[in-house]
Tab-separated table of C-alpha atoms in Angstrom:
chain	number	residue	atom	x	y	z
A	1	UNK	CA	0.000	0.000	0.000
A	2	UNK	CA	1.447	3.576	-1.117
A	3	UNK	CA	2.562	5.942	2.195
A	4	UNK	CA	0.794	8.657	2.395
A	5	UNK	CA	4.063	11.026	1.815
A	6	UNK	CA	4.170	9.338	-2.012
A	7	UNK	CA	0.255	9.131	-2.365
A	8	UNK	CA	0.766	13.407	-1.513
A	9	UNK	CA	4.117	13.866	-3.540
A	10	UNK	CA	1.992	12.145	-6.423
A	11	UNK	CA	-1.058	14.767	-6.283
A	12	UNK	CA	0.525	17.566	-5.514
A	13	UNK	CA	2.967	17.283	-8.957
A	14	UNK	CA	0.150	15.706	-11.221
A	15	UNK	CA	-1.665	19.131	-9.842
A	16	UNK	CA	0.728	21.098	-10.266
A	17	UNK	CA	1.727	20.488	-13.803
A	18	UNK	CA	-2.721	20.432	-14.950
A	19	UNK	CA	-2.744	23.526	-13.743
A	20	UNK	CA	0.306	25.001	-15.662
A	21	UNK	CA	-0.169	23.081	-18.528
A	22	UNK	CA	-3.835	24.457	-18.680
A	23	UNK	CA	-2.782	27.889	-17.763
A	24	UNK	CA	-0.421	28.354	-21.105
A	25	UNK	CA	-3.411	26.499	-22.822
A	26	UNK	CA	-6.087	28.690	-21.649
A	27	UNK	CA	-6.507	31.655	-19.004
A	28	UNK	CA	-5.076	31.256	-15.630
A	29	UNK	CA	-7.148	28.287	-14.451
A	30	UNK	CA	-7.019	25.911	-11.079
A	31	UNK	CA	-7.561	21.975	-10.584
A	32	UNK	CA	-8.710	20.135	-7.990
A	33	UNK	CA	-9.061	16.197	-7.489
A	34	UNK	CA	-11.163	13.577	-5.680
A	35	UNK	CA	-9.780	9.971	-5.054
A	36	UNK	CA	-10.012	7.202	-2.983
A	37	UNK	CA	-7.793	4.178	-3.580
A	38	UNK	CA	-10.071	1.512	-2.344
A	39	UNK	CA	-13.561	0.645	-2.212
A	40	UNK	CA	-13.598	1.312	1.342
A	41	UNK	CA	-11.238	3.658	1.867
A	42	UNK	CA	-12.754	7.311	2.524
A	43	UNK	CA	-12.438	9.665	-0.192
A	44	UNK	CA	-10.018	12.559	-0.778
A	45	UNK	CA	-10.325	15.807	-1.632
A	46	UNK	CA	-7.133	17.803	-2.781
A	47	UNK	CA	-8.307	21.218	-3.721
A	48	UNK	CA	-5.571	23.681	-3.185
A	49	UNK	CA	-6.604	26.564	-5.009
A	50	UNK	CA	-10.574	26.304	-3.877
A	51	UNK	CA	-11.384	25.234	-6.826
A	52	UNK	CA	-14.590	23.232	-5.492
A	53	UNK	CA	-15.850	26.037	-3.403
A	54	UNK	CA	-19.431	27.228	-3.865
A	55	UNK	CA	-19.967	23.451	-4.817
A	56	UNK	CA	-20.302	21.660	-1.704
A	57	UNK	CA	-24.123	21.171	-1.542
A	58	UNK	CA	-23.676	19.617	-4.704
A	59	UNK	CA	-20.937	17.587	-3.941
A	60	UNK	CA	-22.428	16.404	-0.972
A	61	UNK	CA	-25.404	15.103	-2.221
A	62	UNK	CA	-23.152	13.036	-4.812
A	63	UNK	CA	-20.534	11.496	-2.326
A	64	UNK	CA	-22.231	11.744	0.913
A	65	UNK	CA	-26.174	11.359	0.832
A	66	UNK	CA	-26.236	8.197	-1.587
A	67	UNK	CA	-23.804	5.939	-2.944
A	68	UNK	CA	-24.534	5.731	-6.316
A	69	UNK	CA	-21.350	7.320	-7.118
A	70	UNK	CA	-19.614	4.002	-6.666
A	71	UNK	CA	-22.104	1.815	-7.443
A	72	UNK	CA	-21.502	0.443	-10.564
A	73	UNK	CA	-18.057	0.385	-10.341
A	74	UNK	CA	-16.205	-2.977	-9.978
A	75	UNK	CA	-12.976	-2.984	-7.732
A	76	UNK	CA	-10.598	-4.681	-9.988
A	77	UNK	CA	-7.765	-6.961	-9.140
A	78	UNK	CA	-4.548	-5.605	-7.658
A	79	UNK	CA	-2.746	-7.594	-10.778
A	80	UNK	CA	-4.504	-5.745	-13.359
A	81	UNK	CA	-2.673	-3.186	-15.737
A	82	UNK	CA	-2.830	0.195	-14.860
A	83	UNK	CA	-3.528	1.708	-18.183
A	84	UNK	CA	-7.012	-0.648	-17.974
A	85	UNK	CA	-9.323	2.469	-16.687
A	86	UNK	CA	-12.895	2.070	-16.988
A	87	UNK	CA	-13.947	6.344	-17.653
A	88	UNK	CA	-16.365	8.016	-15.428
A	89	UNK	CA	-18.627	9.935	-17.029
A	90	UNK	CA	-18.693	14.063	-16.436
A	91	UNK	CA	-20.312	15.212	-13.243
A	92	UNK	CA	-22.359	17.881	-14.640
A	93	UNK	CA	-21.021	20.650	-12.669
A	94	UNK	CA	-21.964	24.390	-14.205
A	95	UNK	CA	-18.753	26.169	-14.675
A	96	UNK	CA	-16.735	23.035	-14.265
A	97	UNK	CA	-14.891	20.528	-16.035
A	98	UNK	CA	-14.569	17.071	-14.987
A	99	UNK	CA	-13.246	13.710	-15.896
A	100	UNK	CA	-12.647	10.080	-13.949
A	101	UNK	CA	-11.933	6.753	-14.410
A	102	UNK	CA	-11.506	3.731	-11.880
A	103	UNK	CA	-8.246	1.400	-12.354
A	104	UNK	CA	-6.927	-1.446	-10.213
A	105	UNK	CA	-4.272	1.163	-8.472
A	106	UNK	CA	-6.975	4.102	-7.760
A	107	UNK	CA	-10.593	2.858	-7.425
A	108	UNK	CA	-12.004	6.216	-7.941
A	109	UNK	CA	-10.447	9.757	-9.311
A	110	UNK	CA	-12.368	12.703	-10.764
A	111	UNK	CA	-10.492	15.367	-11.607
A	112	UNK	CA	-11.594	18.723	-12.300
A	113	UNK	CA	-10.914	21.913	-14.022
A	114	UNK	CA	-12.613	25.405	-14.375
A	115	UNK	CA	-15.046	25.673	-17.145
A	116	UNK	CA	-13.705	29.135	-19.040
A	117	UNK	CA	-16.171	30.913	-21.191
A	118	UNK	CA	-14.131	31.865	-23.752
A	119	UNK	CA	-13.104	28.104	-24.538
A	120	UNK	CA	-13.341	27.090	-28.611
A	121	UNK	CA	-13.993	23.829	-27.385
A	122	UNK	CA	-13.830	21.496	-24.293
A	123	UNK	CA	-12.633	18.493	-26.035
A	124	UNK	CA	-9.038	18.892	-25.881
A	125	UNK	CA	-8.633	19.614	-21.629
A	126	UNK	CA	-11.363	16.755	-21.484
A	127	UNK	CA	-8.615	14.742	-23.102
A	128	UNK	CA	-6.328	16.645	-20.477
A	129	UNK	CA	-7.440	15.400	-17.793
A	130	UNK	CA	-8.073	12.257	-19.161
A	131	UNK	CA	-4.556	11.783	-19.102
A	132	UNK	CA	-4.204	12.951	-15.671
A	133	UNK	CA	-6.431	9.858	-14.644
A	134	UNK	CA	-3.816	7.678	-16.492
A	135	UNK	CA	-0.478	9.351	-15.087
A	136	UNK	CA	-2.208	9.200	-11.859
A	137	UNK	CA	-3.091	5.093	-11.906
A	138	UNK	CA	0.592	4.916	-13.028
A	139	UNK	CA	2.092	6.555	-10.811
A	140	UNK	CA	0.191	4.670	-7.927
A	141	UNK	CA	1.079	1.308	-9.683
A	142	UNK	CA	4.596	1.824	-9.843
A	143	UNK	CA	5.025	3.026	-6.162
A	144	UNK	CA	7.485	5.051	-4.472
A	145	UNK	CA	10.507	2.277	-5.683
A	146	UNK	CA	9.833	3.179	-9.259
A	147	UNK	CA	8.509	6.675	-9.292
A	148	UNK	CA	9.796	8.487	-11.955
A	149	UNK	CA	8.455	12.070	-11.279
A	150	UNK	CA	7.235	13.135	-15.046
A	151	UNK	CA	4.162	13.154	-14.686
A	152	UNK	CA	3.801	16.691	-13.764
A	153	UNK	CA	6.186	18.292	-15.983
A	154	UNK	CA	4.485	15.988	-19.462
A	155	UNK	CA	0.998	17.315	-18.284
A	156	UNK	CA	2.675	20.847	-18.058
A	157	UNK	CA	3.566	20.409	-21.778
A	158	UNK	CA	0.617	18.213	-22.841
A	159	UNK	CA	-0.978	20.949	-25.340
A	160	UNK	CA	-0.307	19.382	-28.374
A	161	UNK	CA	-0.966	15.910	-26.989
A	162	UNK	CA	-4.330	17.385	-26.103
A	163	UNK	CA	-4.802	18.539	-29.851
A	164	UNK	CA	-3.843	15.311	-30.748
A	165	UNK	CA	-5.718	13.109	-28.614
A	166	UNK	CA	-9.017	15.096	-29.384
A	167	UNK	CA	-8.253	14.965	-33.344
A	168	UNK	CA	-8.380	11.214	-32.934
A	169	UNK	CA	-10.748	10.215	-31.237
A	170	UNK	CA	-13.122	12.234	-33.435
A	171	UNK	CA	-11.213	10.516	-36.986
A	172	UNK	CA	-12.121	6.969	-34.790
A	173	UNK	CA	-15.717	8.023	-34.493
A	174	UNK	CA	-16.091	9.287	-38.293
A	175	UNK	CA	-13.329	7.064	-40.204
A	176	UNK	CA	-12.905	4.060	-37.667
A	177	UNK	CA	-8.980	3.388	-36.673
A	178	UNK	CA	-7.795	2.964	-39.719
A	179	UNK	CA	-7.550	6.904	-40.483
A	180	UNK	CA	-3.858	6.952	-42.965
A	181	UNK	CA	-3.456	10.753	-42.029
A	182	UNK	CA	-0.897	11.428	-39.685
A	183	UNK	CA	-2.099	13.694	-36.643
A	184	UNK	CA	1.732	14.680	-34.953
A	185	UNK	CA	3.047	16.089	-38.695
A	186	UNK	CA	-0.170	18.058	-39.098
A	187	UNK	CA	-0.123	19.564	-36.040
A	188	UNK	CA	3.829	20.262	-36.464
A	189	UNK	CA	3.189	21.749	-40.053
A	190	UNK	CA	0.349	24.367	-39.271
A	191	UNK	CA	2.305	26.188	-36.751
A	192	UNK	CA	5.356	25.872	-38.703
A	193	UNK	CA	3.187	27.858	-41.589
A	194	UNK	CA	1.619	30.262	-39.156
A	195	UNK	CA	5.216	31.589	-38.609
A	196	UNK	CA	5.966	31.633	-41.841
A	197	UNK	CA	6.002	35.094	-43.069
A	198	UNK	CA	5.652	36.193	-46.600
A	199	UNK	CA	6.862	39.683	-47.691
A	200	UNK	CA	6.758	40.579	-43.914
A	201	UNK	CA	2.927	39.376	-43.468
A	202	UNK	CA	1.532	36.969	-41.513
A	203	UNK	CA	-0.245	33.838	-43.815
A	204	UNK	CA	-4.116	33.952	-44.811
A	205	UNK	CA	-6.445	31.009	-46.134
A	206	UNK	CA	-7.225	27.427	-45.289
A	207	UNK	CA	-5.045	24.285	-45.432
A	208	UNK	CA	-7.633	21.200	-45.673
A	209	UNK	CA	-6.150	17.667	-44.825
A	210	UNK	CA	-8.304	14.910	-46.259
A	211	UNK	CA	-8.395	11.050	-45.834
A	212	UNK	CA	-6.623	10.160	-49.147
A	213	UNK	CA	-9.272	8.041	-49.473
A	214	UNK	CA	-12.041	10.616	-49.974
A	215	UNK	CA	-9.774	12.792	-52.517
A	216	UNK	CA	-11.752	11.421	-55.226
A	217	UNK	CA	-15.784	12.483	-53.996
A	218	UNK	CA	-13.523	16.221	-53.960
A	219	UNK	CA	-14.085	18.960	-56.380
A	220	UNK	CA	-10.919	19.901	-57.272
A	221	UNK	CA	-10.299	23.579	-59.318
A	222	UNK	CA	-6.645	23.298	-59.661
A	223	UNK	CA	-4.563	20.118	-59.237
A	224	UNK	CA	-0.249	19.229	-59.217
A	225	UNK	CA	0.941	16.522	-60.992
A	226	UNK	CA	1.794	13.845	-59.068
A	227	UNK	CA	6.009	14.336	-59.547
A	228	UNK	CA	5.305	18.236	-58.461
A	229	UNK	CA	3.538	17.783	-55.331
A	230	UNK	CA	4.779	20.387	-52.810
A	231	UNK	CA	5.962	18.792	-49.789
A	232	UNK	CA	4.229	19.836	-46.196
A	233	UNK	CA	7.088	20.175	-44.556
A	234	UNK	CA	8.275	22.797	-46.673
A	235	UNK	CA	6.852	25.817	-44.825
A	236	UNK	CA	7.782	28.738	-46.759
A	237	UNK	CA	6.600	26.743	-50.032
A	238	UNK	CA	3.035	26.170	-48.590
A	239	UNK	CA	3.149	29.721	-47.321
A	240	UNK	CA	3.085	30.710	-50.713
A	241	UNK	CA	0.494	29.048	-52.365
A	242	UNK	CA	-1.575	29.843	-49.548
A	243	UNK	CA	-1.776	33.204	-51.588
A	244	UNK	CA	-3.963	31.198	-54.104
A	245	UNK	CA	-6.837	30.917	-51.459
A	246	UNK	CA	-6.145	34.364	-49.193
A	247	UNK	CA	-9.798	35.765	-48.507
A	248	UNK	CA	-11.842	33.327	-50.689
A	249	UNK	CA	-14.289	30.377	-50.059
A	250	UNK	CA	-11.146	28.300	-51.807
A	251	UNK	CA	-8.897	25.406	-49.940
A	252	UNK	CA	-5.691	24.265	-50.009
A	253	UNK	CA	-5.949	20.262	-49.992
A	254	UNK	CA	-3.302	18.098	-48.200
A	255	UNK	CA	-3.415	14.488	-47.824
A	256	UNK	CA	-0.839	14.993	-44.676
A	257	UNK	CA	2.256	14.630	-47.213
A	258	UNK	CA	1.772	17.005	-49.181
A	259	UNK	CA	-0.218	19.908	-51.301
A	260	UNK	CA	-2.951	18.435	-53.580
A	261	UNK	CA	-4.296	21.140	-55.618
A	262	UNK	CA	-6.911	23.594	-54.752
A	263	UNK	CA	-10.435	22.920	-54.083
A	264	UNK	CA	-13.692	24.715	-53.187
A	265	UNK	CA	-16.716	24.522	-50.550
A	266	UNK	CA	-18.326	22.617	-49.540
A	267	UNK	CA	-16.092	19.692	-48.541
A	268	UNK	CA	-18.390	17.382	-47.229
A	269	UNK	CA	-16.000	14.582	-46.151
A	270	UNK	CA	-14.358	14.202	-42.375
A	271	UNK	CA	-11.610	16.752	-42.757
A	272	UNK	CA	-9.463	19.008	-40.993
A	273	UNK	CA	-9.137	22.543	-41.679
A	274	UNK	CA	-5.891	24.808	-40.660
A	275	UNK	CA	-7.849	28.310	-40.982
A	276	UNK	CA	-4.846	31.081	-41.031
A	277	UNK	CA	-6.339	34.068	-40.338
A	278	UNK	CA	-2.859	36.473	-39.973
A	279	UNK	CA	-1.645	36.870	-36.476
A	280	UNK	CA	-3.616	33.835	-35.256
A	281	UNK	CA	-5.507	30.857	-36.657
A	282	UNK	CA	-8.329	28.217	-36.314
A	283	UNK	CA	-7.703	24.435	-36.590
A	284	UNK	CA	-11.324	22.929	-37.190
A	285	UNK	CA	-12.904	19.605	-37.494
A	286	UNK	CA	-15.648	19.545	-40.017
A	287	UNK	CA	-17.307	23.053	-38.935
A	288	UNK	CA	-16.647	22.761	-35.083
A	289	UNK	CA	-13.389	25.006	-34.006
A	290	UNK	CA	-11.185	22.690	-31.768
A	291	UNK	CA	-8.365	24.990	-30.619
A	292	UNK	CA	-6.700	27.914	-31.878
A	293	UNK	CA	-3.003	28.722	-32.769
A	294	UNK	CA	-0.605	31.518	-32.517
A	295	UNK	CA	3.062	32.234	-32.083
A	296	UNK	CA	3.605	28.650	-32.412
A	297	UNK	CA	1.510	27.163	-29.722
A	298	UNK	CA	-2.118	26.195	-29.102
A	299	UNK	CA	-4.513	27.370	-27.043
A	300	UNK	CA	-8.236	27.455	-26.273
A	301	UNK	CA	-8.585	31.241	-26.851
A	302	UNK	CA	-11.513	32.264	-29.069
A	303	UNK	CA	-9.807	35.473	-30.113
A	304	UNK	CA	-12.888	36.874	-29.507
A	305	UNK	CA	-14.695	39.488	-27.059
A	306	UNK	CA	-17.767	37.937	-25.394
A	307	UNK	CA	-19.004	41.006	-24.064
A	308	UNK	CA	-20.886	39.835	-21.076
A	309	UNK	CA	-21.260	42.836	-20.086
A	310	UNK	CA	-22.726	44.480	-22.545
A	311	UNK	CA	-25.005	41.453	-22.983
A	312	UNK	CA	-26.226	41.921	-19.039
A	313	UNK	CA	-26.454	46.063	-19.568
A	314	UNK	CA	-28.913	45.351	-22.308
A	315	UNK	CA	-31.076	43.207	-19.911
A	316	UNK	CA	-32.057	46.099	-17.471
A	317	UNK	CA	-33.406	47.753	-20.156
A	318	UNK	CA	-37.493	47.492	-20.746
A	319	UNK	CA	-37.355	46.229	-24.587
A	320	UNK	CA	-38.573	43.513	-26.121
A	321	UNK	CA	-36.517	40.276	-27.101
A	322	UNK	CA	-36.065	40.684	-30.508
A	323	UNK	CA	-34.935	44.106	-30.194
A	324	UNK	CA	-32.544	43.213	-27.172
A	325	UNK	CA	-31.285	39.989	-29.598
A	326	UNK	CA	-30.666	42.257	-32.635
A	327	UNK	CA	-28.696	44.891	-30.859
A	328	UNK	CA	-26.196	43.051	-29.334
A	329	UNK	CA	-25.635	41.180	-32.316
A	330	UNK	CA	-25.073	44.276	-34.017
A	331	UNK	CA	-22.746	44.950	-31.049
A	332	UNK	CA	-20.880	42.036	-31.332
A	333	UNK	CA	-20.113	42.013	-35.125
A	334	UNK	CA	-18.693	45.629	-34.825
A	335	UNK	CA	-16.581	44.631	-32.041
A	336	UNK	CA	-15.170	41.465	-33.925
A	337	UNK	CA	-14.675	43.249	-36.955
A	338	UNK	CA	-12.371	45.654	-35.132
A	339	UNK	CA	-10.641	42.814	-33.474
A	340	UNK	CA	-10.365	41.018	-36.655
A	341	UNK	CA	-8.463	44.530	-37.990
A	342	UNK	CA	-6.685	45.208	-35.262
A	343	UNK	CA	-7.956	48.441	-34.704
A	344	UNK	CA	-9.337	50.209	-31.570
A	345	UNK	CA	-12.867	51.238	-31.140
A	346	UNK	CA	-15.302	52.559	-28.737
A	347	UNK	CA	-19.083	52.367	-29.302
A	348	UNK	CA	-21.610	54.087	-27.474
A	349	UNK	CA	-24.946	52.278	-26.718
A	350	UNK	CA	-27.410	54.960	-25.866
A	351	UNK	CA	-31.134	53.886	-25.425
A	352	UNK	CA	-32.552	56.832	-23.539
A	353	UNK	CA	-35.267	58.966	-25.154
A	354	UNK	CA	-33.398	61.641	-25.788
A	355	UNK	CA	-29.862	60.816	-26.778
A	356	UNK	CA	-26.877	62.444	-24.350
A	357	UNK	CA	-24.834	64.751	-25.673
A	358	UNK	CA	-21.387	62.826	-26.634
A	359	UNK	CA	-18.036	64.411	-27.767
A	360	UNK	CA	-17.077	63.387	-31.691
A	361	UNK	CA	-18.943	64.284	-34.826
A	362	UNK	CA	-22.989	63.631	-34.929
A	363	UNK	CA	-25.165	62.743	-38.010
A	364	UNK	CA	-28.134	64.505	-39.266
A	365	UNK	CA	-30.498	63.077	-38.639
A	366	UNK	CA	-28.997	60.554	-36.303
A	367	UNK	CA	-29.157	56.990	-37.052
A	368	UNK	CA	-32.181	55.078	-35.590
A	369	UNK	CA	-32.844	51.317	-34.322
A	370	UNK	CA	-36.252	50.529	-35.453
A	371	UNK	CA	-37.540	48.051	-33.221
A	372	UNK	CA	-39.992	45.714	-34.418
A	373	UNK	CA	-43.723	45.727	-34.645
A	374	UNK	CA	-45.996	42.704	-34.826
C-alpha cells in the first residue's frame, strides 16, 4: 500500500503540472481532485486553489447522501494493468470541467478543471485530464521504488498531446482506426506555416487535410501533378500558395504529405481545416473550431470578445426580445470586426429617449434602431 508522503508527492505534482499546462493552454485556471484508492477507503479531496468552493451542496449530495457514485463500479484486481481504466462519465457541474476513471491502483479519481467561457472547445482539456487519470493510476502502480516524477512536468507540456488526442478520437468516431493521415506532422506543419512570413505578413487562407481516401468524392479547381507535389514540410513553399486561397471560399488540400491542388466549398467529407487568419488561426474539425493557434503554440482562446457585459447592460433595459437579440448582435459584429483589424474602437450604446450629448462628430439626422412591430 502507497505511504501517504508518495500518495501526496503524487497529487501535488500531477496538480501542479494540470494547472500550468492548462494555464499556457487557456486563461489562468485551477484543478482540484477527488480519489479514494479503495472501495472502502474514505475519499479525498485535494483542492488547493478552492477550486470546489461554492460546490459543496452539490458535492455532498453526490458522495455523501447516496452511494450511487460508486455503485456500478467494480474494484478490480490488484494484478490488473494500470492503463485498464474504466472512464467516469462528467459530473455535470456548471462552470466546471470534470473527468474520472476507476483502475486497479486508484478505485475512484475525478479530476476537475474550471469551465472558461471563452473556450473554442472542451474536447481537448477533457482529453487533459483524461490523461491525468492515467499518469495518476501509473504513478500509484509503480510506487514510491519506481517513481519516476514526469508526470507533472508531461501534463505541463501536454498541449499538443491534447490537440492530438481530441483529433483522434473524433477521426475513430467518423473514419474508424484505420484513419492513414498522420495527426503529430499536421499539427507540427500548421504552426510551422503560421510563422511563416511572406513579404513581412503573416499567412491567410485554409489548409484542408483529407483522408486520401475521400480525394476522389472532392471537387478539385486546380490540381499538381503527381512528380510536383509540394511537400508539407516545406513551410515557406506552402506559405506561398496559400496566396492562391487568401480571402476566398477556396482550400488548399493536403493528404498529410503534401499539397494536392486547390479545391472549393463545400467539402463534405471528415476533414481538418488549418484556418490562417494572420496573427492567429483556427484548426477545425468539419465546422466545429477545436483549438486555436498563434506564435507557435495552441490554445483554447476564441480570439474573440464575449461582451458579457454588454449582454447583461442590455437586460435592465425594458425592450422587447427581438430588439434586445438584434442589438447586441449588431454589437458584437462591430466589435469582432475591429478585433479582426486590429484596430481600436469605442461604441456608445445609448437607449434613452433623448440621446446624451457625446463628444465626436454627430449625423443629421442621427441613425435610428427601429424596433420591431408585430
Amino acid at each position: 500500500m502507497p505511504t501517504t508522503s508518495f500518495i501526496n508527492r503524487c497529487i501535488r505534482e500531477t496538480l501542479n503540472g494540470l494547472r500550468d499546462g492548462l494555464s499556457l493552454f487557456s486563461k489562468p485556471s485551477r484543478a482540484a481532485v477527488i480519489f479514494s484508492l479503495r472501495r472502502k477507503q474514505q475519499l479525498q479531496i485535494c483542492d488547493p486553489q478552492n477550486l470546489l468552493r461554492g460546490y459543496e451542496p452539490k458535492l455532498k449530495n453526490i458522495y455523501l447522501e447516496n452511494s450511487d457514485w460508486k455503485k456500478n463500479i467494480e474494484e478490480k484486481k490488484p494484478d490488473y494493468s494500470f492503463n485498464l481504466i474504466d472512464p467516469l462519465a462528467n459530473l455535470q457541474l456548471d462552470g466546471l470541467i470534470s473527468c474520472g476513471g476507476s483502475s486497479a491502483p486508484v478505485f475512484y479519481q475525478m479530476w476537475f478543471t474550471e469551465h472558461h467561457p471563452n473556450l473554442c472547445s472542451t474536447g481537448p482539456t477533457e482529453c487533459w485530464l483524461e490523461h491525468a487519470v492515467l499518469r495518476f493510476s501509473h504513478d500509484i502502480a509503480n510506487d514510491s521504488n519506481l517513481y519516476t516524477g514526469i508526470s507533472g512536468s508531461f501534463l505541463r507540456e501536454y498541449s499538443s498531446h491534447a490537440v492530438h488526442d481530441y483529433i483522434v478520437d473524433k477521426a475513430n468516431k467518423s473514419l474508424g482506426p484505420d484513419c492513414q493521415i498522420r495527426i503529430y506532422p499536421v499539427l507540427d506543419a500548421v504552426l510551422g506555416i503560421s510563422k511563416t512570413n511572406e513579404e513581412g505578413v503573416r499567412p491567410f487562407g485554409k489548409l484542408t487535410f483529407i483522408e486520401p481516401r475521400f480525394l476522389g468524392e472532392i471537387h478539385f479547381l486546380a490540381r499538381f501533378q503527381a512528380s510536383e507535389k509540394p511537400l508539407l514540410s516545406n513551410f515557406k513553399h506552402v506559405r506561398k500558395l496559400l496566396q492562391a486561397v487568401e480571402y476566398s471560399t477556396h482550400h488548399l488540400v493536403s493528404d498529410g504529405t503534401t499539397i494536392l491542388g486547390i479545391a472549393t466549398d463545400p467539402i463534405r467529407q471528415f476533414h481538418i481545416t488549418a484556418d490562417f487568419q494572420g496573427r492567429f488561426g483556427f484548426l477545425k474539425d468539419n465546422d466545429e473550431v477545436l483549438c486555436s493557434f498563434q506564435d507557435g503554440s495552441y490554445s483554447s482562446n476564441t480570439h474573440r470578445a464575449k461582451l458579457f457585459e454588454v449582454e447583461e447592460a442590455l437586460l435592465d433595459f425594458e425592450i422587447d426580445t427581438a430588439t434586445r437579440n438584434d442589438l447586441f448582435k449588431i454589437i458584437a459584429a462591430l466589435v469582432h470586426y475591429a478585433e479582426d483589424n486590429t484596430f481600436g474602437c469605442t461604441f456608445v450604446l445609448d437607449l434613452a429617449k433623448t440621446p446624451a450629448d457625446t463628444a465626436g462628430q454627430s449625423l443629421t439626422p442621427p441613425l435610428i434602431f427601429m424596433t420591431r412591430t408585430s
